[in-house]
Coordinates of C-alpha atoms in Angstrom, one line a residue:
X1 CA -14.4 21.9 0.7
X2 CA -13.3 24.4 -2.8
X3 CA -13.8 23.2 -6.1
X4 CA -12.7 24.4 -10.0
X5 CA -16.0 26.8 -9.9
X6 CA -14.9 28.7 -6.8
X7 CA -11.3 28.9 -8.3
X8 CA -12.2 30.4 -12.1
X9 CA -14.5 32.6 -9.0
X10 CA -10.8 34.5 -7.2
X11 CA -8.9 33.7 -10.8
X12 CA -10.7 36.7 -11.9
X13 CA -12.2 38.3 -8.5
X14 CA -8.5 38.6 -6.8
X15 CA -5.5 37.6 -9.5
X16 CA -7.8 40.0 -11.9
X17 CA -7.8 37.2 -15.0
X18 CA -9.6 38.5 -17.6
X19 CA -13.1 35.6 -18.4
X20 CA -11.6 35.4 -22.0
X21 CA -7.8 34.4 -20.7
X22 CA -9.8 31.0 -18.6
X23 CA -10.2 28.7 -22.4
X24 CA -13.0 25.9 -21.5
X25 CA -13.0 23.0 -24.6
X26 CA -11.5 24.3 -26.6
X27 CA -7.9 23.0 -28.6
X28 CA -5.5 25.5 -26.3
X29 CA -6.8 22.7 -23.6
X30 CA -6.2 19.4 -24.7
X31 CA -2.5 17.7 -24.1
X32 CA -0.4 15.6 -26.4
X33 CA 0.6 12.6 -25.9
X34 CA 4.0 10.5 -27.3
X35 CA 1.4 8.4 -27.8
X36 CA -1.0 10.1 -30.0
X37 CA -4.1 10.6 -27.3
X38 CA -6.1 13.7 -26.8
X39 CA -6.6 14.5 -23.2
X40 CA -7.9 17.7 -22.2
X41 CA -7.8 20.0 -19.2
X42 CA -11.5 21.3 -17.0
X43 CA -10.0 25.0 -18.2
X44 CA -6.3 26.8 -18.6
X45 CA -5.3 30.3 -17.8
X46 CA -3.2 32.1 -20.2
X47 CA -1.5 35.4 -20.4
X48 CA 0.1 36.5 -23.1
X49 CA 3.2 35.3 -21.4
X50 CA 2.4 32.2 -21.3
X51 CA 0.2 29.0 -19.7
X52 CA -0.2 29.6 -15.9
X53 CA -2.7 27.5 -14.4
X54 CA -4.1 24.1 -15.5
X55 CA -7.2 22.8 -13.7
X56 CA -8.1 19.4 -14.2
X57 CA -11.1 17.8 -12.4
X58 CA -10.1 14.5 -10.8
X59 CA -13.0 11.5 -11.9
X60 CA -13.8 7.8 -11.2
X61 CA -12.2 7.9 -7.3
X62 CA -12.2 10.6 -4.5
X63 CA -8.3 9.7 -3.9
X64 CA -5.2 11.1 -5.6
X65 CA -2.7 8.7 -5.6
X66 CA 0.9 10.0 -6.5
X67 CA 0.9 8.2 -9.9
X68 CA -2.9 10.4 -10.9
X69 CA -1.6 12.9 -10.1
X70 CA 2.3 12.4 -11.4
X71 CA 0.2 12.1 -14.4
X72 CA -1.9 15.4 -14.5
X73 CA 1.1 17.7 -13.3
X74 CA 2.6 15.6 -16.8
X75 CA -0.8 16.3 -18.8
X76 CA -0.2 20.4 -17.6
X77 CA 3.4 20.6 -18.6
X78 CA 2.2 19.1 -22.5
X79 CA -0.5 21.6 -22.9
X80 CA 0.5 24.1 -26.0
X81 CA 2.8 26.7 -25.0
X82 CA 4.6 25.5 -23.4
X83 CA 4.0 24.2 -19.4
X84 CA 1.6 25.5 -17.0
X85 CA 3.4 27.2 -13.9
X86 CA 1.0 25.5 -11.8
X87 CA -1.2 22.1 -12.1
X88 CA -4.9 22.2 -10.2
X89 CA -7.0 19.5 -9.8
X90 CA -10.3 19.5 -8.4
X91 CA -10.2 15.6 -6.3
X92 CA -13.3 15.2 -4.3
X93 CA -14.2 18.2 -4.2
X94 CA -10.7 19.4 -2.3
X95 CA -8.6 20.9 -4.2
X96 CA -4.8 20.2 -4.9
X97 CA -2.3 22.3 -6.3
X98 CA 0.4 21.2 -7.9
X99 CA 3.9 23.3 -8.4
X100 CA 6.4 23.3 -11.8
X101 CA 9.6 24.4 -10.3
X102 CA 13.2 24.5 -11.6
X103 CA 15.0 21.0 -13.3
X104 CA 13.3 18.2 -14.0
X105 CA 12.0 17.1 -10.5
X106 CA 7.8 17.1 -9.8
X107 CA 6.8 19.4 -6.5
X108 CA 3.7 17.3 -5.1
X109 CA 3.7 20.2 -2.2
X110 CA 0.5 21.7 -1.7
X111 CA 0.0 25.6 -2.3
X112 CA -1.9 28.1 -0.8
X113 CA -4.5 30.4 -3.0
X114 CA -2.4 33.0 -1.9
X115 CA 1.2 31.8 -3.9
X116 CA -0.6 31.5 -7.1
X117 CA -0.2 35.0 -7.8
X118 CA 3.3 34.6 -8.8
X119 CA 2.8 32.0 -12.3
X120 CA 3.8 34.4 -14.5
X121 CA 7.0 34.6 -13.4
X122 CA 7.1 31.5 -13.0
X123 CA 5.6 30.8 -16.5
X124 CA 9.6 33.5 -17.6
X125 CA 11.6 31.4 -15.6
X126 CA 10.8 28.3 -18.1
X127 CA 14.1 28.3 -20.7
X128 CA 14.2 25.8 -23.7
X129 CA 16.2 23.3 -22.0
X130 CA 13.9 23.1 -18.8
X131 CA 10.7 22.6 -21.7
X132 CA 12.5 20.1 -23.2
X133 CA 13.2 18.1 -19.6
X134 CA 9.8 18.3 -18.7
X135 CA 8.3 17.4 -22.1
X136 CA 10.4 14.2 -22.1
X137 CA 9.7 13.4 -17.7
X138 CA 6.0 14.6 -19.1
X139 CA 6.1 11.5 -22.3
X140 CA 7.3 9.3 -20.0
X141 CA 4.6 9.2 -17.1
X142 CA 1.9 9.6 -19.1
X143 CA 4.1 6.4 -20.9
X144 CA 3.4 4.3 -18.2
X145 CA 0.0 6.2 -17.4
X146 CA -0.8 4.6 -20.7
X147 CA 0.9 1.1 -20.1
X148 CA -0.6 0.4 -16.4
X149 CA -3.7 1.2 -18.8
X150 CA -2.6 -2.0 -21.1
X151 CA -1.6 -4.1 -18.9
X152 CA -4.7 -4.3 -16.5
X153 CA -6.3 -5.4 -19.6
X154 CA -3.6 -8.6 -20.5
X155 CA -3.6 -9.8 -17.2
X156 CA -7.7 -9.7 -17.0
X157 CA -7.6 -11.4 -20.6
X158 CA -4.8 -14.2 -18.6
X159 CA -7.1 -14.6 -16.0
X160 CA -10.2 -16.1 -18.0
X161 CA -8.2 -17.5 -20.8
X162 CA -8.0 -19.9 -17.6
X163 CA -11.7 -19.9 -16.1
X164 CA -12.4 -20.2 -19.7
X165 CA -10.7 -23.4 -21.0
X166 CA -9.8 -24.6 -17.3
X167 CA -13.6 -23.7 -15.1
X168 CA -12.0 -23.8 -11.4
X169 CA -12.7 -22.7 -8.4
X170 CA -10.6 -18.3 -8.0
X171 CA -8.6 -19.4 -5.5
X172 CA -7.3 -22.4 -7.9
X173 CA -7.4 -20.2 -10.7
X174 CA -5.2 -17.4 -8.6
X175 CA -2.4 -19.9 -7.6
X176 CA -2.6 -20.9 -11.5
X177 CA -2.9 -16.6 -13.0
X178 CA 0.4 -16.3 -10.6
X179 CA 2.3 -19.5 -11.6
X180 CA 2.0 -18.4 -15.8
X181 CA 2.7 -15.4 -14.4
X182 CA 6.5 -15.5 -12.1
X183 CA 7.4 -17.8 -14.5
X184 CA 7.2 -15.0 -17.7
X185 CA 8.9 -12.8 -14.8
X186 CA 11.7 -15.2 -14.5
X187 CA 11.9 -15.9 -18.8
X188 CA 12.3 -12.2 -18.8
X189 CA 15.0 -11.5 -17.2
X190 CA 17.1 -14.7 -19.1
X191 CA 18.9 -13.1 -22.0
X192 CA 16.7 -15.8 -24.6
X193 CA 13.9 -17.0 -22.8
X194 CA 11.7 -19.6 -23.3
X195 CA 8.3 -17.9 -23.1
X196 CA 7.2 -18.1 -27.0
X197 CA 4.8 -19.7 -28.5
X198 CA 8.0 -21.2 -30.6
X199 CA 9.7 -23.0 -28.3
X200 CA 6.3 -24.5 -26.6
X201 CA 5.4 -25.5 -30.1
X202 CA 8.9 -27.0 -30.3
X203 CA 9.2 -29.0 -27.6
X204 CA 5.9 -30.3 -28.1
X205 CA 6.5 -31.5 -32.2
X206 CA 10.5 -33.6 -30.0
X207 CA 8.0 -34.8 -27.9
X208 CA 4.8 -36.0 -29.6
X209 CA 5.4 -39.2 -27.7
X210 CA 3.6 -37.3 -23.8
X211 CA 0.7 -36.1 -26.1
X212 CA -0.8 -33.5 -24.3
X213 CA 1.5 -33.6 -21.2
X214 CA 4.2 -32.5 -23.4
X215 CA 2.6 -28.6 -23.1
X216 CA 2.4 -29.7 -19.1
X217 CA 6.5 -30.8 -19.0
X218 CA 7.4 -27.5 -20.8
X219 CA 5.9 -25.0 -18.9
X220 CA 7.4 -27.4 -15.7
X221 CA 10.7 -27.4 -16.2
X222 CA 10.7 -23.1 -17.1
X223 CA 8.3 -23.6 -13.8
X224 CA 11.4 -24.8 -11.8
X225 CA 13.4 -22.9 -13.3
X226 CA 11.7 -19.8 -11.7
X227 CA 11.8 -22.5 -8.2
X228 CA 15.6 -22.1 -8.1
X229 CA 15.9 -18.4 -7.9
X230 CA 12.8 -17.6 -5.7
X231 CA 12.8 -21.1 -3.3
X232 CA 11.9 -17.6 -0.3
X233 CA 7.8 -17.9 -2.0
X234 CA 7.7 -21.3 -3.8
X235 CA 8.5 -23.5 -1.2
X236 CA 7.2 -26.6 -1.8
X237 CA 9.2 -28.9 -4.6
X238 CA 6.5 -30.9 -6.4
X239 CA 4.9 -27.7 -7.0
X240 CA 3.5 -27.9 -10.3
X241 CA 1.3 -26.0 -13.7
X242 CA -1.8 -28.0 -13.4
X243 CA -3.5 -26.9 -16.4
X244 CA -3.9 -27.9 -20.2
X245 CA -2.2 -28.3 -22.9
X246 CA -4.7 -25.8 -24.5
X247 CA -4.7 -23.1 -21.4
X248 CA -0.9 -23.1 -21.0
X249 CA -0.4 -22.2 -25.4
X250 CA -3.5 -19.5 -24.7
X251 CA -1.6 -17.4 -22.0
X252 CA 1.3 -18.4 -23.4
X253 CA 0.3 -16.4 -26.9
X254 CA -0.7 -13.7 -24.7
X255 CA 1.5 -13.0 -22.5
X256 CA 3.8 -13.6 -25.6
X257 CA 4.3 -9.7 -27.3
X258 CA 5.8 -8.0 -23.6
X259 CA 8.6 -8.2 -21.4
X260 CA 7.8 -7.2 -18.3
X261 CA 11.6 -6.3 -17.5
X262 CA 11.5 -4.2 -19.5
X263 CA 7.7 -2.8 -17.9
X264 CA 7.9 0.7 -16.5
X265 CA 7.7 2.4 -14.2
X266 CA 5.8 0.5 -10.9
X267 CA 3.3 -0.9 -14.0
X268 CA 3.8 -5.0 -12.9
X269 CA 2.9 -3.8 -8.9
X270 CA -0.4 -1.9 -9.5
X271 CA -1.3 -4.0 -12.5
X272 CA -1.0 -6.8 -9.8
X273 CA -3.2 -5.1 -7.0
X274 CA -5.2 -3.9 -9.3
X275 CA -5.8 -7.5 -10.6
X276 CA -5.8 -9.0 -7.0
X277 CA -8.6 -6.3 -5.2
X278 CA -10.9 -6.8 -8.7
X279 CA -10.6 -11.0 -8.5
X280 CA -10.9 -11.7 -4.3
X281 CA -13.9 -10.4 -2.7
X282 CA -15.1 -12.1 0.2
X283 CA -13.6 -15.0 2.7
X284 CA -11.9 -16.7 0.4
X285 CA -8.6 -14.8 0.3
X286 CA -10.4 -10.6 0.8
X287 CA -9.9 -11.3 4.3
X288 CA -6.3 -10.7 3.3
X289 CA -6.7 -7.5 1.7
X290 CA -7.4 -4.4 3.2
X291 CA -8.5 -1.7 0.9
X292 CA -5.5 0.7 -0.1
X293 CA -7.5 4.3 0.8
X294 CA -6.9 2.2 4.4
X295 CA -3.1 1.3 3.9
X296 CA -2.8 4.9 2.4
X297 CA -3.9 7.1 5.4
X298 CA -2.9 4.8 8.3
X299 CA 0.8 5.5 6.7
X300 CA 0.2 8.7 6.1
X301 CA -1.6 9.2 10.2
X302 CA 2.5 8.1 10.8
X303 CA 4.5 10.2 10.4
X304 CA 5.5 13.0 12.5
X305 CA 6.3 15.6 10.0
X306 CA 3.6 15.6 6.9
X307 CA 6.5 16.0 4.0
X308 CA 8.8 13.3 5.8
X309 CA 8.8 9.8 5.8
X310 CA 6.7 7.6 8.4
X311 CA 10.1 5.2 9.5
X312 CA 13.4 6.6 9.9
X313 CA 16.5 4.1 8.7
X314 CA 19.2 6.2 10.0
X315 CA 18.6 6.1 13.1
X316 CA 18.0 2.1 12.6
X317 CA 14.1 1.6 13.2
X318 CA 12.1 -1.4 12.4
X319 CA 9.2 -1.7 10.7
X320 CA 5.8 -4.8 12.1
X321 CA 3.4 -6.1 10.9
X322 CA 2.1 -9.4 12.2
X323 CA -1.4 -9.6 10.0
X324 CA 0.6 -9.0 6.8
X325 CA -1.5 -11.0 4.3
X326 CA -1.4 -9.2 1.1
X327 CA 1.6 -6.7 2.2
X328 CA -0.4 -4.6 1.9
X329 CA 1.0 -1.9 4.0
X330 CA 4.2 -3.4 4.3
X331 CA 4.3 -2.3 1.1
X332 CA 3.8 1.0 1.5
X333 CA 6.0 1.4 4.1
X334 CA 8.9 0.3 1.8
X335 CA 7.9 2.1 -1.5
X336 CA 8.1 5.7 1.4
X337 CA 11.2 4.6 3.3
X338 CA 13.0 4.2 -0.3
X339 CA 11.4 7.5 -1.9
X340 CA 12.3 9.6 0.9
X341 CA 16.1 8.2 2.2
X342 CA 16.9 6.4 -0.8
X343 CA 15.3 8.7 -4.4
X344 CA 17.4 10.8 -5.2
X345 CA 21.4 12.5 -4.1
X346 CA 21.9 9.6 -1.4
X347 CA 25.9 9.5 -1.6
X348 CA 27.3 6.1 -2.7
X349 CA 28.4 4.2 -0.2
X350 CA 25.6 5.5 2.0
X351 CA 23.1 4.6 -0.4
X352 CA 25.0 1.5 0.0
X353 CA 25.1 1.5 3.7
X354 CA 21.3 1.5 3.4
X355 CA 19.7 -0.2 1.0
X356 CA 21.2 -3.9 3.3
X357 CA 20.3 -2.3 6.3
X358 CA 17.2 -1.9 4.0
X359 CA 17.4 -5.4 3.3
X360 CA 17.8 -7.0 6.5
X361 CA 16.4 -5.3 9.4
X362 CA 14.1 -2.8 8.7
X363 CA 10.7 -5.0 8.2
X364 CA 9.1 -7.8 9.9
X365 CA 6.2 -9.8 8.5
X366 CA 3.2 -12.5 9.4
X367 CA 1.1 -14.6 9.1
X368 CA -0.2 -18.3 9.9
X369 CA -2.4 -18.4 6.8
X370 CA 0.6 -20.5 4.0
X371 CA -1.9 -17.9 1.0
X372 CA -2.0 -14.7 2.3
X373 CA 2.5 -15.4 2.9
X374 CA 2.9 -16.9 -0.3
X375 CA 0.9 -13.6 -1.7
X376 CA 2.5 -11.1 0.3
X377 CA 5.9 -12.2 -1.1
X378 CA 4.7 -11.8 -4.7
X379 CA 3.2 -8.9 -4.4
X380 CA 6.6 -7.4 -3.2
X381 CA 8.3 -8.8 -6.2
X382 CA 6.3 -7.3 -8.8
X383 CA 6.4 -4.6 -7.1
X384 CA 10.3 -4.2 -7.2
X385 CA 10.4 -5.4 -3.3
X386 CA 13.2 -8.7 -3.1
X387 CA 10.6 -10.7 -1.4
X388 CA 14.1 -11.5 0.6
X389 CA 14.0 -7.2 1.8
X390 CA 11.3 -8.5 4.5
X391 CA 11.7 -10.6 7.3
X392 CA 8.1 -13.7 6.8
X393 CA 6.7 -15.6 9.1
X394 CA 4.5 -18.1 8.4
X395 CA 3.5 -19.3 11.7
X396 CA 0.8 -17.8 14.0
X397 CA 2.6 -15.0 15.8
X398 CA 1.0 -14.8 19.0
X399 CA 2.5 -18.7 20.0
X400 CA 6.2 -19.0 19.4
X401 CA 6.2 -23.2 18.3
X402 CA 10.5 -23.3 19.0
X403 CA 9.2 -22.6 22.9
X404 CA 6.2 -25.2 22.4
X405 CA 4.6 -21.6 23.9
X406 CA 7.5 -21.6 27.7
X407 CA 8.5 -18.1 26.5
X408 CA 7.1 -15.4 25.6
X409 CA 6.4 -16.1 21.2
X410 CA 7.6 -11.9 21.2
X411 CA 11.1 -14.2 21.3
X412 CA 11.2 -16.1 18.7
X413 CA 15.0 -15.2 16.7
X414 CA 15.2 -14.4 13.0
X415 CA 18.3 -16.1 11.0
X416 CA 19.5 -14.2 7.4
X417 CA 21.3 -16.8 6.5
X418 CA 24.9 -16.2 6.8
X419 CA 24.7 -18.5 9.4
X420 CA 26.6 -15.7 12.9
X421 CA 23.6 -13.7 12.1
X422 CA 20.6 -13.8 14.0
X423 CA 17.5 -11.3 15.6
X424 CA 15.7 -11.5 18.3
X425 CA 11.9 -9.9 18.2
X426 CA 11.0 -8.5 22.0
X427 CA 9.3 -6.4 23.8
X428 CA 10.7 -3.2 23.3
X429 CA 12.1 -3.2 19.8
X430 CA 9.6 -1.8 16.5
X431 CA 8.7 1.6 16.6
X432 CA 6.5 1.9 13.6
X433 CA 3.6 -1.2 13.8
X434 CA 1.2 -0.7 10.5
X435 CA -1.8 -3.3 10.2
X436 CA -5.2 -4.4 10.9
X437 CA -5.7 -8.5 12.7
X438 CA -8.1 -10.3 11.7
X439 CA -11.0 -9.6 14.6
X440 CA -14.7 -12.0 15.8
X441 CA -12.2 -15.2 16.0
X442 CA -11.2 -16.8 18.9
X443 CA -8.4 -17.9 20.1
X444 CA -9.1 -20.3 22.5
X445 CA -5.6 -23.1 22.8
X446 CA -3.8 -22.9 26.3
X447 CA -0.4 -22.0 25.6
X448 CA -1.0 -18.9 23.8
X449 CA -4.5 -17.8 26.3
X450 CA -1.3 -18.5 29.4
X451 CA 0.9 -16.3 27.8
X452 CA -0.9 -12.8 28.4
X453 CA -2.9 -11.0 30.6
X454 CA -6.2 -10.9 28.7
X455 CA -5.8 -15.1 27.9
X456 CA -5.7 -15.8 32.0
X457 CA -7.0 -15.1 35.6
X458 CA -5.4 -15.8 38.3
X459 CA -6.1 -18.4 40.9
X460 CA -6.0 -16.8 44.6
X461 CA -6.0 -20.0 47.0
X462 CA -6.9 -19.1 50.8
X463 CA -4.9 -22.3 52.3
X464 CA -1.4 -21.0 53.7
X465 CA 1.7 -22.5 51.6
X466 CA -0.4 -22.9 48.2
X467 CA 0.9 -20.6 45.2
X468 CA -1.1 -18.6 42.6
X469 CA -2.4 -20.2 39.6
X470 CA -2.7 -19.2 37.1
X471 CA -4.9 -20.4 34.2
X472 CA -6.8 -19.9 31.4
X473 CA -10.1 -18.6 30.1
X474 CA -12.1 -20.5 28.1
X475 CA -11.5 -18.1 25.3
X476 CA -10.1 -14.4 23.9
X477 CA -11.1 -12.1 21.1
X478 CA -7.4 -12.3 19.1
X479 CA -7.8 -8.3 18.6
X480 CA -7.5 -8.3 21.9
X481 CA -4.1 -10.1 22.5
X482 CA -2.9 -8.8 19.5
X483 CA -3.2 -5.1 21.4
X484 CA -0.8 -6.5 24.4
X485 CA 1.0 -8.1 22.2
X486 CA 2.6 -4.7 20.1
X487 CA 2.9 -2.8 22.9
X488 CA 4.8 -5.1 24.5
X489 CA 7.2 -5.2 21.4
X490 CA 7.0 -1.5 19.9
X491 CA 10.0 0.7 21.9
X492 CA 8.6 3.6 24.3
X493 CA 7.6 6.4 22.1
X494 CA 6.8 4.1 18.7
X495 CA 3.7 4.1 17.0
X496 CA 0.9 1.7 16.9
X497 CA -1.4 2.6 14.0
X498 CA -4.7 -0.4 13.9
X499 CA -7.8 -1.8 12.9
X500 CA -10.2 -2.3 15.8
X501 CA -14.3 -2.8 16.1
X502 CA -15.8 -1.0 18.0
X503 CA -16.7 -3.4 20.7
X504 CA -13.7 -3.0 21.9
X505 CA -14.1 1.0 22.2
X506 CA -17.0 0.9 23.9
X507 CA -18.3 -2.4 24.9
X508 CA -18.7 -2.8 28.5
X509 CA -16.8 -6.0 29.1
X510 CA -14.2 -4.2 27.2
X511 CA -13.7 -1.6 29.6
X512 CA -9.8 -3.7 30.8
X513 CA -8.5 -3.5 27.1
X514 CA -9.5 -0.1 27.3
X515 CA -7.7 0.7 30.7
X516 CA -5.4 -1.3 29.2
X517 CA -4.5 0.7 26.9
X518 CA -4.5 3.3 28.9
X519 CA -1.7 2.4 30.9
X520 CA 0.6 2.0 28.3
X521 CA 0.2 4.2 25.6
X522 CA -0.3 7.9 24.3
X523 CA -3.9 7.1 22.4
X524 CA -3.2 9.7 19.6
X525 CA -6.6 9.4 17.6
X526 CA -9.4 7.3 17.0
X527 CA -11.0 7.8 13.7
X528 CA -14.6 6.4 13.3
X529 CA -15.3 4.2 9.5
X530 CA -17.8 3.4 7.6
X531 CA -19.3 -0.4 8.6
X532 CA -19.2 -0.8 4.5
X533 CA -15.4 -1.0 4.6
X534 CA -14.1 -4.0 5.1
X535 CA -18.0 -5.0 3.8
X536 CA -16.1 -7.0 0.2
X537 CA -13.6 -9.2 2.3
X538 CA -16.6 -10.8 4.3
X539 CA -16.9 -8.3 7.2
X540 CA -19.6 -6.2 7.7
X541 CA -19.1 -4.5 11.5
X542 CA -18.7 -0.9 11.9
X543 CA -13.9 0.0 12.8
X544 CA -11.8 2.3 13.7
X545 CA -8.9 3.7 12.7
X546 CA -6.8 4.1 16.4
X547 CA -3.0 5.3 16.9
X548 CA -1.5 4.0 19.8
X549 CA 2.6 5.5 21.3
X550 CA 3.9 3.4 23.9
X551 CA 3.7 5.8 26.5
X552 CA 7.6 7.0 28.0
X553 CA 8.8 8.1 31.1
X554 CA 6.6 11.4 32.3
X555 CA 4.7 11.1 28.8
X556 CA 1.1 11.9 29.7
X557 CA -2.6 11.3 27.8
X558 CA -3.7 14.7 26.4
X559 CA -6.6 15.2 24.3
X560 CA -7.7 12.8 21.8
X561 CA -8.1 13.3 17.9
X562 CA -11.2 11.8 17.4
X563 CA -13.0 11.7 13.6
X564 CA -15.9 10.4 11.6
X565 CA -15.6 8.8 8.3
X566 CA -18.7 8.1 6.6
X567 CA -16.3 7.2 3.2
X568 CA -13.3 6.0 2.4
X569 CA -13.2 5.7 -1.6
X570 CA -14.8 2.2 -2.0
X571 CA -17.7 0.7 -1.4
X572 CA -19.1 -2.2 0.1
X573 CA -18.7 -4.2 -2.7
X574 CA -15.3 -3.5 -3.3
X575 CA -15.7 -1.0 -6.4
X576 CA -14.0 2.5 -6.4
X577 CA -16.6 5.6 -4.3
X578 CA -15.6 9.0 -5.9
X579 CA -16.6 10.5 -2.0
X580 CA -13.9 10.1 0.3
X581 CA -13.5 12.1 3.9
X582 CA -10.2 11.0 4.7
X583 CA -7.7 13.4 2.4
X584 CA -10.0 15.9 5.0
X585 CA -9.8 14.0 7.8
X586 CA -5.7 14.2 7.7
X587 CA -6.0 17.8 6.7
X588 CA -7.2 18.4 10.2
X589 CA -5.2 15.7 11.8
X590 CA -1.6 16.9 10.7
X591 CA -3.6 20.5 11.5
X592 CA -4.8 19.6 15.5
X593 CA -1.1 17.4 15.9
X594 CA 0.5 21.3 14.5
X595 CA -1.4 23.6 17.3
X596 CA -3.9 25.0 14.7
X597 CA -6.8 23.5 14.1
X598 CA -9.8 25.6 14.7
X599 CA -12.0 23.6 16.3
X600 CA -15.9 25.6 15.8
X601 CA -16.9 27.5 18.0
X602 CA -20.2 24.6 20.4
X603 CA -17.0 22.0 20.1
X604 CA -14.9 24.7 22.1
X605 CA -15.1 24.6 25.9

């Protein structure tokens, strides 16, 4: 734990800075953005050479996303008298220190305090042409962040418009809202789109005999065009926009002033994600969302190298989430792979090959609920990830209807659409699983139970000549079957990071499940989460992130990393919370992996 106050003391006591060189709250610590907005640093450390350190305190949440870190780094670049060499950010009682190095790239590498002594030398290296490049990057970054805030408000305004006029349930409003949003996105991709009030009024005037139905015909003509472009998402040919004429006109009026195709960076995807997390809470759709903080934490745990990707597509590795919900794990992993493998400096031919691999045979997702599967595909599109870049299977992953339950459901085939290539997700085929399966649900389908060790019992008869007989149990918890299934499909050495309820790890009746995990996998980590982690989705039971690695020949169970998070950056109602123990736990896990973790004396044997 470290604060800006402690860092300030370090600057004076260890680095020899004078109090007058640390400026708080005056004009020297104010950055002016391209839009004329002023942002103030907590303090700015300057010498005759220039700015050495720009310090900020992150408020509002206990996590710091990459985009938020970039925002602070952009502000440190735009300080008066030139960019600061280091950007220092306090996040939930922890310091993150970023170095602005040569070139226009902003490096995310955290530096130890002893490495910040060369600030003046770094400042001297900022030549005028470099400063211009950094400033351009910073202005663009801040423009994107300001656009995000405005766009979130715009989307919420559309939602409110539909609510005010239609007065329907949240799930109905969600369906209408997404239709409007994607019609707009589709029209903005055209040289001259039709999502405008001028074209709406013109159509209604030409068809005034239809009354209010004219507006519905207009918007549904646009919707039909959208369905033709995204049949993998909008699968029902008879699906229609159902809103009244007044709603259609108000939503078009609100949205027509912005071009979604010109939206910078991942603003649209992030705004959509914020909108969803703010809107859907409880059991109606909230059950399909895993908090962003948990997704990021589990993805980071899966990295062999803290600075490397969680999934290596150069080795043709594969990802699976068979309880994909809104696609949070899939999207985060996709973006992580793209950033590390295709983010820059890749030879064009190799990049083309990797993109093809990324789009055809890397990501697999399954979701039994039709609304959630569609939501996941929509979420991919607004994150600038083609929904066809993942093989989405809308079915019960535990049961393969194609085989009538006669074969293990992991043996279904996936057709890539060319009529020639097919893939089979069978045993030993997946490298990484990140998942939050439904728990507390009983599976009673006989065809499913007979396929699983934990779904049936074997009756042995005393009479000679009568073979043993498999008999399904009355029921089995879904999370138990998912554990068995995932450990089947993982390759030896493959990783499973899964959210599990406390009962699987502690109840006496679940001992066979724990024995199964120990038999087939190395248990690398167990992190206990607070009971309110998923409260906003209708689940208020203690849960854990469990990290398993499927055994390879010769693998032997060693020590298990165990930790407890009291706070995860979310309140029980889903709102952001400043306190978050997950970054600290991740830091300690990385130290444990590297063999450098210092245990307290009372924990040593």
